[in-house]
PDB file of C-alpha atoms in Angstrom:
ATOM      1  CA  MET A  36     112.233 201.131   3.437  1.00 43.00           C
ATOM      2  CA  PHE A  37     109.994 198.044   3.366  1.00 47.00           C
ATOM      3  CA  PRO A  38     106.371 199.278   2.989  1.00 44.00           C
ATOM      4  CA  ASP A  39     105.265 195.860   1.688  1.00 51.00           C
ATOM      5  CA  ALA A  40     107.017 193.757   4.325  1.00 48.00           C
ATOM      6  CA  ALA A  41     104.926 191.094   6.018  1.00 49.00           C
ATOM      7  CA  LEU A  42     107.740 190.071   8.377  1.00 57.00           C
ATOM      8  CA  PRO A  43     109.548 192.311  10.878  1.00 71.00           C
ATOM      9  CA  VAL A  44     113.126 192.947   9.754  1.00 78.00           C
ATOM     10  CA  PRO A  45     115.763 193.285  12.510  1.00 81.00           C
ATOM     11  CA  ALA A  46     117.609 196.589  12.582  1.00 84.00           C
ATOM     12  CA  SER A  47     120.953 194.754  12.370  1.00 87.00           C
ATOM     13  CA  LEU A  48     119.908 193.129   9.092  1.00 88.00           C
ATOM     14  CA  MET A  49     118.593 196.452   7.795  1.00 87.00           C
ATOM     15  CA  ARG A  50     122.036 198.003   8.335  1.00 89.00           C
ATOM     16  CA  LEU A  51     123.695 195.203   6.361  1.00 91.00           C
ATOM     17  CA  LEU A  52     121.230 195.514   3.477  1.00 91.00           C
ATOM     18  CA  ALA A  53     121.779 199.270   3.367  1.00 91.00           C
ATOM     19  CA  VAL A  54     125.331 198.612   2.108  1.00 93.00           C
ATOM     20  CA  PHE A  55     123.817 197.559  -1.228  1.00 94.00           C
ATOM     21  CA  ALA A  56     121.606 200.633  -1.634  1.00 93.00           C
ATOM     22  CA  PRO A  57     123.912 202.446  -4.136  1.00 94.00           C
ATOM     23  CA  LEU A  58     123.660 199.479  -6.516  1.00 95.00           C
ATOM     24  CA  PHE A  59     119.900 199.624  -7.108  1.00 94.00           C
ATOM     25  CA  THR A  60     117.058 201.945  -7.869  1.00 92.00           C
ATOM     26  CA  ALA A  61     114.600 202.434  -5.006  1.00 90.00           C
ATOM     27  CA  PRO A  62     112.072 199.847  -6.323  1.00 89.00           C
ATOM     28  CA  SER A  63     114.811 197.295  -7.075  1.00 91.00           C
ATOM     29  CA  LEU A  64     116.373 197.840  -3.645  1.00 90.00           C
ATOM     30  CA  ARG A  65     113.037 197.100  -2.007  1.00 89.00           C
ATOM     31  CA  THR A  66     112.667 193.908  -4.033  1.00 90.00           C
ATOM     32  CA  PHE A  67     116.248 192.837  -3.391  1.00 91.00           C
ATOM     33  CA  SER A  68     115.946 193.449   0.334  1.00 89.00           C
ATOM     34  CA  MET A  69     112.783 191.414   0.705  1.00 88.00           C
ATOM     35  CA  LEU A  70     114.147 188.573  -1.415  1.00 90.00           C
ATOM     36  CA  ALA A  71     117.256 188.561   0.785  1.00 91.00           C
ATOM     37  CA  CYS A  72     115.050 188.341   3.877  1.00 89.00           C
ATOM     38  CA  GLY A  73     113.066 185.544   2.256  1.00 89.00           C
ATOM     39  CA  PHE A  74     116.277 183.709   1.380  1.00 90.00           C
ATOM     40  CA  LEU A  75     117.342 183.770   5.034  1.00 90.00           C
ATOM     41  CA  ALA A  76     113.911 182.845   6.399  1.00 87.00           C
ATOM     42  CA  ARG A  77     113.105 180.121   3.857  1.00 86.00           C
ATOM     43  CA  SER A  78     113.555 176.580   5.213  1.00 83.00           C
ATOM     44  CA  GLY A  79     112.810 174.795   1.924  1.00 81.00           C
ATOM     45  CA  LYS A  80     114.136 175.336  -1.582  1.00 83.00           C
ATOM     46  CA  ARG A  81     115.305 178.886  -2.124  1.00 85.00           C
ATOM     47  CA  THR A  82     113.752 179.395  -5.537  1.00 88.00           C
ATOM     48  CA  VAL A  83     112.414 182.803  -6.551  1.00 87.00           C
ATOM     49  CA  CYS A  84     108.907 181.877  -5.443  1.00 88.00           C
ATOM     50  CA  GLY A  85     110.389 180.158  -2.393  1.00 89.00           C
ATOM     51  CA  MET A  86     112.045 183.410  -1.314  1.00 89.00           C
ATOM     52  CA  LEU A  87     108.730 185.214  -1.716  1.00 87.00           C
ATOM     53  CA  THR A  88     107.143 182.622   0.554  1.00 87.00           C
ATOM     54  CA  GLY A  89     109.960 182.953   3.092  1.00 87.00           C
ATOM     55  CA  ALA A  90     109.422 186.718   3.220  1.00 84.00           C
ATOM     56  CA  GLY A  91     105.667 186.283   3.689  1.00 84.00           C
ATOM     57  CA  LEU A  92     104.942 188.013   0.391  1.00 85.00           C
ATOM     58  CA  SER A  93     103.605 185.162  -1.743  1.00 82.00           C
ATOM     59  CA  ARG A  94     100.011 186.400  -1.276  1.00 83.00           C
ATOM     60  CA  ILE A  95     100.901 190.107  -1.363  1.00 85.00           C
ATOM     61  CA  TRP A  96     103.319 190.515  -4.289  1.00 86.00           C
ATOM     62  CA  PRO A  97     102.720 189.037  -7.758  1.00 86.00           C
ATOM     63  CA  HIS A  98     105.480 186.528  -8.435  1.00 86.00           C
ATOM     64  CA  ASP A  99     106.474 188.299 -11.661  1.00 87.00           C
ATOM     65  CA  ARG A 100     107.695 191.229  -9.566  1.00 88.00           C
ATOM     66  CA  ALA A 101     110.420 188.997  -8.167  1.00 88.00           C
ATOM     67  CA  HIS A 102     111.197 187.388 -11.530  1.00 89.00           C
ATOM     68  CA  TYR A 103     111.432 190.841 -13.141  1.00 90.00           C
ATOM     69  CA  PHE A 104     114.184 191.723 -10.669  1.00 91.00           C
ATOM     70  CA  PHE A 105     116.400 188.943 -12.055  1.00 89.00           C
ATOM     71  CA  SER A 106     115.482 189.212 -15.726  1.00 87.00           C
ATOM     72  CA  ARG A 107     115.126 192.952 -16.451  1.00 88.00           C
ATOM     73  CA  ALA A 108     115.989 195.149 -13.466  1.00 90.00           C
ATOM     74  CA  ARG A 109     119.093 197.347 -13.902  1.00 88.00           C
ATOM     75  CA  TRP A 110     121.835 196.114 -11.587  1.00 93.00           C
ATOM     76  CA  ASN A 111     125.273 194.562 -12.053  1.00 94.00           C
ATOM     77  CA  PRO A 112     126.033 191.145 -10.505  1.00 93.00           C
ATOM     78  CA  ASP A 113     129.768 191.917 -10.372  1.00 94.00           C
ATOM     79  CA  ASP A 114     129.160 195.131  -8.423  1.00 95.00           C
ATOM     80  CA  LEU A 115     126.867 193.218  -6.076  1.00 95.00           C
ATOM     81  CA  GLY A 116     129.550 190.577  -5.541  1.00 95.00           C
ATOM     82  CA  ILE A 117     132.218 193.172  -4.802  1.00 96.00           C
ATOM     83  CA  ALA A 118     129.912 194.897  -2.302  1.00 95.00           C
ATOM     84  CA  ALA A 119     129.199 191.540  -0.629  1.00 95.00           C
ATOM     85  CA  ALA A 120     132.920 190.693  -0.536  1.00 95.00           C
ATOM     86  CA  GLY A 121     133.723 194.073   0.992  1.00 94.00           C
ATOM     87  CA  LEU A 122     131.071 193.568   3.655  1.00 95.00           C
ATOM     88  CA  VAL A 123     132.347 190.077   4.524  1.00 95.00           C
ATOM     89  CA  ILE A 124     135.971 191.220   4.653  1.00 95.00           C
ATOM     90  CA  ALA A 125     135.179 194.298   6.742  1.00 93.00           C
ATOM     91  CA  LEU A 126     133.247 192.265   9.319  1.00 93.00           C
ATOM     92  CA  LEU A 127     135.074 188.920   9.396  1.00 94.00           C
ATOM     93  CA  VAL A 128     138.685 189.423   8.202  1.00 93.00           C
ATOM     94  CA  PRO A 129     140.918 191.282  10.676  1.00 90.00           C
ATOM     95  CA  GLY A 130     142.395 194.452   9.260  1.00 86.00           C
ATOM     96  CA  GLY A 131     145.846 194.064   7.754  1.00 84.00           C
ATOM     97  CA  GLU A 132     145.618 190.293   7.357  1.00 90.00           C
ATOM     98  CA  PRO A 133     145.642 188.718   3.882  1.00 94.00           C
ATOM     99  CA  VAL A 134     142.285 187.918   2.323  1.00 95.00           C
ATOM    100  CA  GLU A 135     141.991 184.179   1.668  1.00 95.00           C
ATOM    101  CA  VAL A 136     140.006 183.361  -1.464  1.00 96.00           C
ATOM    102  CA  LEU A 137     138.796 179.969  -2.695  1.00 95.00           C
ATOM    103  CA  ILE A 138     137.977 179.262  -6.355  1.00 95.00           C
ATOM    104  CA  ASP A 139     136.005 176.285  -7.639  1.00 92.00           C
ATOM    105  CA  ASP A 140     133.361 175.482 -10.228  1.00 91.00           C
ATOM    106  CA  THR A 141     130.043 173.757  -9.597  1.00 91.00           C
ATOM    107  CA  LEU A 142     127.426 172.222 -11.860  1.00 91.00           C
ATOM    108  CA  PHE A 143     123.807 173.330 -11.429  1.00 89.00           C
ATOM    109  CA  ARG A 144     121.789 170.553 -13.042  1.00 87.00           C
ATOM    110  CA  ARG A 145     119.121 172.042 -15.303  1.00 84.00           C
ATOM    111  CA  ARG A 146     117.427 170.753 -18.448  1.00 82.00           C
ATOM    112  CA  GLY A 147     115.066 172.187 -20.999  1.00 82.00           C
ATOM    113  CA  LYS A 148     115.064 174.029 -24.306  1.00 80.00           C
ATOM    114  CA  ARG A 149     115.005 177.434 -22.615  1.00 82.00           C
ATOM    115  CA  VAL A 150     117.860 176.835 -20.187  1.00 86.00           C
ATOM    116  CA  TRP A 151     120.495 179.194 -21.545  1.00 88.00           C
ATOM    117  CA  ALA A 152     124.193 178.137 -21.647  1.00 88.00           C
ATOM    118  CA  ALA A 153     123.393 174.624 -20.409  1.00 89.00           C
ATOM    119  CA  SER A 154     125.705 171.903 -21.688  1.00 89.00           C
ATOM    120  CA  TRP A 155     127.641 168.818 -20.650  1.00 90.00           C
ATOM    121  CA  PHE A 156     130.392 169.440 -18.095  1.00 89.00           C
ATOM    122  CA  HIS A 157     132.629 167.470 -15.794  1.00 84.00           C
ATOM    123  CA  ASP A 158     130.831 166.615 -12.564  1.00 82.00           C
ATOM    124  CA  GLY A 159     132.940 164.995  -9.884  1.00 77.00           C
ATOM    125  CA  SER A 160     129.851 164.175  -7.799  1.00 77.00           C
ATOM    126  CA  ALA A 161     128.155 162.226 -10.609  1.00 77.00           C
ATOM    127  CA  GLN A 162     127.358 158.555 -10.032  1.00 78.00           C
ATOM    128  CA  GLY A 163     129.178 155.940 -12.102  1.00 78.00           C
ATOM    129  CA  PRO A 164     132.460 156.026 -14.019  1.00 81.00           C
ATOM    130  CA  ALA A 165     131.382 158.816 -16.411  1.00 81.00           C
ATOM    131  CA  LYS A 166     131.830 161.940 -14.297  1.00 83.00           C
ATOM    132  CA  THR A 167     129.717 164.236 -16.452  1.00 87.00           C
ATOM    133  CA  GLY A 168     126.459 166.094 -15.999  1.00 87.00           C
ATOM    134  CA  TYR A 169     124.190 168.457 -17.911  1.00 90.00           C
ATOM    135  CA  GLY A 170     123.321 171.938 -16.727  1.00 90.00           C
ATOM    136  CA  ASN A 171     124.847 175.343 -15.990  1.00 92.00           C
ATOM    137  CA  ASN A 172     128.452 175.438 -14.833  1.00 92.00           C
ATOM    138  CA  TRP A 173     129.361 178.264 -12.457  1.00 94.00           C
ATOM    139  CA  VAL A 174     132.811 179.407 -11.352  1.00 94.00           C
ATOM    140  CA  VAL A 175     132.432 180.557  -7.744  1.00 95.00           C
ATOM    141  CA  LEU A 176     134.679 182.847  -5.695  1.00 96.00           C
ATOM    142  CA  ALA A 177     134.391 182.526  -1.921  1.00 96.00           C
ATOM    143  CA  VAL A 178     136.124 184.342   0.927  1.00 96.00           C
ATOM    144  CA  ARG A 179     137.496 182.064   3.649  1.00 95.00           C
ATOM    145  CA  VAL A 180     136.692 183.355   7.138  1.00 95.00           C
ATOM    146  CA  ARG A 181     136.588 182.109  10.708  1.00 92.00           C
ATOM    147  CA  LEU A 182     133.511 182.424  12.881  1.00 91.00           C
ATOM    148  CA  PRO A 183     133.631 182.440  16.690  1.00 87.00           C
ATOM    149  CA  MET A 184     130.941 179.772  17.092  1.00 87.00           C
ATOM    150  CA  ILE A 185     132.681 176.998  15.100  1.00 87.00           C
ATOM    151  CA  SER A 186     136.261 175.728  14.987  1.00 82.00           C
ATOM    152  CA  ARG A 187     136.621 175.089  11.252  1.00 84.00           C
ATOM    153  CA  PRO A 188     136.876 177.889   8.670  1.00 89.00           C
ATOM    154  CA  VAL A 189     133.886 178.819   6.508  1.00 92.00           C
ATOM    155  CA  ALA A 190     133.795 179.731   2.810  1.00 94.00           C
ATOM    156  CA  VAL A 191     131.374 182.574   2.069  1.00 95.00           C
ATOM    157  CA  PRO A 192     130.544 182.726  -1.686  1.00 95.00           C
ATOM    158  CA  VAL A 193     130.436 186.303  -2.937  1.00 95.00           C
ATOM    159  CA  MET A 194     130.909 186.167  -6.729  1.00 95.00           C
ATOM    160  CA  ALA A 195     130.053 183.761  -9.547  1.00 95.00           C
ATOM    161  CA  LYS A 196     130.537 183.622 -13.320  1.00 94.00           C
ATOM    162  CA  LEU A 197     128.655 181.413 -15.788  1.00 94.00           C
ATOM    163  CA  VAL A 198     130.683 179.198 -18.126  1.00 93.00           C
ATOM    164  CA  ILE A 199     129.424 179.738 -21.697  1.00 93.00           C
ATOM    165  CA  LYS A 200     130.834 177.371 -24.298  1.00 92.00           C
ATOM    166  CA  GLY A 201     131.875 178.872 -27.615  1.00 89.00           C
ATOM    167  CA  THR A 202     132.867 182.209 -26.054  1.00 88.00           C
ATOM    168  CA  ALA A 203     135.755 183.613 -24.006  1.00 84.00           C
ATOM    169  CA  SER A 204     133.713 182.648 -20.940  1.00 88.00           C
ATOM    170  CA  ALA A 205     134.247 178.975 -21.813  1.00 89.00           C
ATOM    171  CA  SER A 206     137.544 179.166 -19.903  1.00 91.00           C
ATOM    172  CA  ARG A 207     136.987 178.697 -16.182  1.00 91.00           C
ATOM    173  CA  LEU A 208     140.469 180.020 -15.460  1.00 92.00           C
ATOM    174  CA  TRP A 209     139.737 183.169 -17.506  1.00 93.00           C
ATOM    175  CA  LEU A 210     136.603 183.776 -15.447  1.00 94.00           C
ATOM    176  CA  ALA A 211     138.389 183.074 -12.170  1.00 94.00           C
ATOM    177  CA  ARG A 212     141.272 185.389 -13.003  1.00 94.00           C
ATOM    178  CA  ARG A 213     138.889 188.227 -13.880  1.00 94.00           C
ATOM    179  CA  MET A 214     137.015 187.885 -10.590  1.00 96.00           C
ATOM    180  CA  VAL A 215     140.218 187.778  -8.542  1.00 95.00           C
ATOM    181  CA  THR A 216     141.649 190.771 -10.418  1.00 95.00           C
ATOM    182  CA  ARG A 217     138.497 192.805  -9.786  1.00 95.00           C
ATOM    183  CA  LEU A 218     138.518 191.881  -6.095  1.00 96.00           C
ATOM    184  CA  ALA A 219     142.214 192.726  -5.680  1.00 95.00           C
ATOM    185  CA  ARG A 220     141.676 196.087  -7.386  1.00 94.00           C
ATOM    186  CA  GLU A 221     138.961 196.927  -4.853  1.00 94.00           C
ATOM    187  CA  LEU A 222     141.271 196.042  -1.943  1.00 93.00           C
ATOM    188  CA  PRO A 223     144.302 198.333  -2.330  1.00 92.00           C
ATOM    189  CA  GLY A 224     147.066 197.514   0.091  1.00 89.00           C
ATOM    190  CA  ARG A 225     145.699 194.051   0.977  1.00 92.00           C
ATOM    191  CA  ARG A 226     147.283 190.762  -0.001  1.00 93.00           C
ATOM    192  CA  VAL A 227     144.958 188.215  -1.625  1.00 95.00           C
ATOM    193  CA  HIS A 228     145.831 184.511  -1.291  1.00 94.00           C
ATOM    194  CA  VAL A 229     143.921 182.324  -3.777  1.00 94.00           C
ATOM    195  CA  THR A 230     143.535 178.533  -3.520  1.00 92.00           C
ATOM    196  CA  ALA A 231     142.171 176.647  -6.533  1.00 90.00           C
ATOM    197  CA  ASP A 232     142.197 173.137  -7.981  1.00 85.00           C
ATOM    198  CA  SER A 233     144.453 171.690 -10.676  1.00 79.00           C
ATOM    199  CA  ALA A 234     142.213 172.943 -13.509  1.00 80.00           C
ATOM    200  CA  ASP A 235     142.974 176.550 -12.560  1.00 82.00           C
ATOM    201  CA  ALA A 236     146.542 176.794 -13.831  1.00 82.00           C
ATOM    202  CA  GLY A 237     147.487 178.382 -17.140  1.00 83.00           C
ATOM    203  CA  GLU A 238     148.835 181.447 -18.882  1.00 83.00           C
ATOM    204  CA  GLU A 239     146.001 183.563 -17.457  1.00 87.00           C
ATOM    205  CA  LEU A 240     147.983 183.641 -14.208  1.00 86.00           C
ATOM    206  CA  LYS A 241     150.575 185.851 -15.902  1.00 85.00           C
ATOM    207  CA  GLN A 242     148.020 188.687 -15.775  1.00 87.00           C
ATOM    208  CA  LEU A 243     147.391 188.572 -12.034  1.00 88.00           C
ATOM    209  CA  PRO A 244     148.050 191.744  -9.997  1.00 89.00           C
ATOM    210  CA  GLY A 245     151.170 191.881  -7.875  1.00 87.00           C
ATOM    211  CA  SER A 246     149.182 191.625  -4.642  1.00 90.00           C
ATOM    212  CA  VAL A 247     147.854 188.129  -5.470  1.00 91.00           C
ATOM    213  CA  THR A 248     149.352 184.691  -4.792  1.00 90.00           C
ATOM    214  CA  TRP A 249     147.814 181.603  -6.366  1.00 90.00           C
ATOM    215  CA  THR A 250     147.992 178.076  -4.928  1.00 89.00           C
ATOM    216  CA  THR A 251     146.995 175.077  -7.041  1.00 86.00           C
ATOM    217  CA  ARG A 252     147.856 171.439  -7.690  1.00 84.00           C
ATOM    218  CA  LEU A 253     150.772 170.856 -10.019  1.00 81.00           C
ATOM    219  CA  ARG A 254     150.008 169.015 -13.248  1.00 80.00           C
ATOM    220  CA  ALA A 255     151.780 165.680 -13.655  1.00 78.00           C
ATOM    221  CA  ASN A 256     153.301 166.735 -16.986  1.00 81.00           C
ATOM    222  CA  ALA A 257     154.464 170.172 -15.823  1.00 83.00           C
ATOM    223  CA  ALA A 258     157.776 171.308 -17.359  1.00 85.00           C
ATOM    224  CA  LEU A 259     159.767 172.969 -14.574  1.00 87.00           C
ATOM    225  CA  HIS A 260     162.903 175.065 -14.920  1.00 86.00           C
ATOM    226  CA  GLY A 261     165.399 176.648 -12.602  1.00 87.00           C
ATOM    227  CA  LEU A 262     165.350 180.382 -12.006  1.00 86.00           C
ATOM    228  CA  PRO A 263     166.964 182.503 -14.745  1.00 86.00           C
ATOM    229  CA  PRO A 264     170.656 183.161 -14.128  1.00 86.00           C
ATOM    230  CA  GLU A 265     171.991 186.577 -13.246  1.00 85.00           C
ATOM    231  CA  ARG A 266     172.808 188.874 -16.123  1.00 82.00           C
ATOM    232  CA  THR A 267     176.420 188.559 -17.237  1.00 78.00           C
ATOM    233  CA  GLY A 268     176.773 191.985 -18.782  1.00 79.00           C
ATOM    234  CA  LYS A 269     177.332 190.528 -22.213  1.00 81.00           C
ATOM    235  CA  ARG A 270     175.397 191.634 -25.257  1.00 84.00           C
ATOM    236  CA  GLY A 271     172.161 189.870 -26.136  1.00 83.00           C
ATOM    237  CA  ARG A 272     168.858 189.169 -24.514  1.00 85.00           C
ATOM    238  CA  PRO A 273     169.136 187.730 -21.005  1.00 84.00           C
ATOM    239  CA  ARG A 274     167.747 184.260 -20.343  1.00 84.00           C
ATOM    240  CA  LYS A 275     164.146 184.104 -19.161  1.00 84.00           C
ATOM    241  CA  LYS A 276     164.435 180.675 -17.541  1.00 85.00           C
ATOM    242  CA  GLY A 277     167.077 178.409 -16.130  1.00 86.00           C
ATOM    243  CA  ASP A 278     167.937 174.836 -17.026  1.00 89.00           C
ATOM    244  CA  ARG A 279     165.158 172.275 -17.384  1.00 91.00           C
ATOM    245  CA  LEU A 280     164.594 170.337 -14.162  1.00 88.00           C
ATOM    246  CA  PRO A 281     164.120 166.557 -14.095  1.00 88.00           C
ATOM    247  CA  ALA A 282     160.712 164.906 -14.255  1.00 86.00           C
ATOM    248  CA  LEU A 283     158.535 165.216 -11.156  1.00 82.00           C
ATOM    249  CA  ALA A 284     159.065 161.584 -10.150  1.00 83.00           C
ATOM    250  CA  LYS A 285     162.834 162.096 -10.102  1.00 86.00           C
ATOM    251  CA  ILE A 286     162.499 165.351  -8.181  1.00 83.00           C
ATOM    252  CA  ALA A 287     160.315 163.638  -5.580  1.00 82.00           C
ATOM    253  CA  ALA A 288     162.696 160.674  -5.291  1.00 83.00           C
ATOM    254  CA  ALA A 289     165.669 162.950  -4.571  1.00 84.00           C
ATOM    255  CA  ALA A 290     163.838 165.427  -2.336  1.00 82.00           C
ATOM    256  CA  LEU A 291     164.649 165.777   1.363  1.00 84.00           C
ATOM    257  CA  PHE A 292     161.385 165.585   3.295  1.00 86.00           C
ATOM    258  CA  SER A 293     160.690 167.089   6.715  1.00 87.00           C
ATOM    259  CA  GLN A 294     157.993 166.070   9.160  1.00 89.00           C
ATOM    260  CA  VAL A 295     155.248 168.697   9.401  1.00 88.00           C
ATOM    261  CA  THR A 296     152.094 168.688  11.542  1.00 90.00           C
ATOM    262  CA  VAL A 297     149.000 169.905   9.721  1.00 84.00           C
ATOM    263  CA  THR A 298     145.277 170.078  10.422  1.00 82.00           C
ATOM    264  CA  ARG A 299     142.961 169.069   7.565  1.00 78.00           C
ATOM    265  CA  TYR A 300     139.223 168.481   7.709  1.00 76.00           C
ATOM    266  CA  GLY A 301     139.316 168.738  11.482  1.00 76.00           C
ATOM    267  CA  LYS A 302     142.055 166.105  11.882  1.00 84.00           C
ATOM    268  CA  THR A 303     145.640 166.768  12.939  1.00 89.00           C
ATOM    269  CA  GLU A 304     148.282 164.498  11.435  1.00 90.00           C
ATOM    270  CA  THR A 305     151.950 164.440  10.562  1.00 91.00           C
ATOM    271  CA  ILE A 306     152.999 164.409   6.916  1.00 87.00           C
ATOM    272  CA  ALA A 307     156.305 164.553   5.084  1.00 86.00           C
ATOM    273  CA  ALA A 308     156.849 167.707   3.036  1.00 85.00           C
ATOM    274  CA  CYS A 309     159.523 169.612   1.187  1.00 84.00           C
ATOM    275  CA  ALA A 310     159.539 172.893  -0.732  1.00 84.00           C
ATOM    276  CA  PHE A 311     161.817 174.573  -3.252  1.00 83.00           C
ATOM    277  CA  THR A 312     161.595 177.494  -5.653  1.00 85.00           C
ATOM    278  CA  CYS A 313     161.527 176.922  -9.398  1.00 85.00           C
ATOM    279  CA  LEU A 314     159.934 178.267 -12.569  1.00 85.00           C
ATOM    280  CA  TRP A 315     156.803 176.894 -14.256  1.00 85.00           C
ATOM    281  CA  TYR A 316     157.326 179.045 -17.320  1.00 83.00           C
ATOM    282  CA  SER A 317     154.349 177.861 -19.381  1.00 80.00           C
ATOM    283  CA  VAL A 318     151.985 178.968 -16.594  1.00 81.00           C
ATOM    284  CA  THR A 319     153.733 181.959 -15.070  1.00 76.00           C
ATOM    285  CA  HIS A 320     157.008 183.700 -15.842  1.00 69.00           C
ATOM    286  CA  LEU A 321     157.471 184.388 -12.110  1.00 68.00           C
ATOM    287  CA  PRO A 322     159.053 182.025  -9.553  1.00 68.00           C
ATOM    288  CA  VAL A 323     156.833 179.454  -7.887  1.00 70.00           C
ATOM    289  CA  VAL A 324     157.264 177.485  -4.692  1.00 72.00           C
ATOM    290  CA  LEU A 325     156.855 173.764  -5.319  1.00 67.00           C
ATOM    291  CA  ARG A 326     155.696 171.777  -2.327  1.00 70.00           C
ATOM    292  CA  HIS A 327     155.921 167.997  -2.368  1.00 62.00           C
ATOM    293  CA  ARG A 328     153.861 166.139   0.186  1.00 64.00           C
ATOM    294  CA  HIS A 329     153.208 162.531   1.046  1.00 57.00           C
ATOM    295  CA  ARG A 330     151.565 160.742   3.912  1.00 49.00           C
ATOM    296  CA  ALA A 331     153.455 157.952   5.615  1.00 44.00           C
ATOM    297  CA  ARG A 332     150.685 155.434   5.071  1.00 42.00           C
ATOM    298  CA  HIS A 333     150.736 155.965   1.308  1.00 40.00           C
ATOM    299  CA  GLY A 334     154.417 155.186   0.956  1.00 39.00           C
ATOM    300  CA  GLY A 335     154.950 157.402  -2.092  1.00 41.00           C
ATOM    301  CA  PRO A 336     155.365 161.037  -3.024  1.00 38.00           C
ATOM    302  CA  HIS A 337     152.374 163.227  -3.786  1.00 41.00           C
ATOM    303  CA  PRO A 338     152.550 165.067  -7.150  1.00 42.00           C
ATOM    304  CA  GLY A 339     152.743 168.315  -5.203  1.00 45.00           C
ATOM    305  CA  GLN A 340     151.206 171.758  -5.323  1.00 46.00           C
ATOM    306  CA  ILE A 341     152.525 175.151  -6.314  1.00 43.00           C
ATOM    307  CA  GLU A 342     152.123 178.627  -4.949  1.00 47.00           C
ATOM    308  CA  THR A 343     152.925 181.445  -7.336  1.00 42.00           C
ATOM    309  CA  ARG A 344     154.892 184.286  -5.816  1.00 44.00           C
ATOM    310  CA  LEU A 345     153.686 187.404  -7.579  1.00 38.00           C
TER     311      LEU A 345
END
């Protein structure tokens, strides 16, 4: 399989790489496999040429062979991501348990006239008060798993979509929903629990499959309603939503909190929390569970988070 290999490839790794064989032609599979080996073996920057160096091929293969794989070779990144997700889930997620998915976007800082789709985006890690940066913005889907050698969970990225301003791909939520929908379709019979940040809430969630739940931070200006009342049997269209609920601050002030022990970032602490079911109609026409939280040392209610029940 690897006639050009300069490094011995373990049989266990060969079996994992064989999962991707249907996605490539024979020459592309050989290139992909050696770049994957170089990615794992490389201790420095994992650039294209860096992966060639990690695989011991920098003096054997011309570098344009590796660049050709990314620029012109016939393969589909979405299919590759689904195959990687299936491999991760099969090996690291016990059968029958829900698949936990994490969604976030990240800025890859790149400049230059030939850097396609680069623009200014929000960058929470930027220095100074202006949290912006220039480069490519990627929406990343990762599968949350647990490994026996460490106590904390690990996020394994398996899919990514590029944000392209001026197109439908400018919406990060649109990209995230498409990735989650594709993953759920490839996992019939499995529940998929998605956790995302406050930017990933909008009408796109109305198109999620029934096997998906979506957890995100609630916006401060969210308009919440009660659940629609039961049908009365009278003529006319039934109500789609109940009465408008008070503002979030009033809901939090009147809420009955319970003490709950949670573990976050390796630390176990007790927080106050409450939960109730309502309707965030502008985001999803289905009921959501609103969770209010606050820590005792803060002395005030947290805006909360929602989990859509689809």
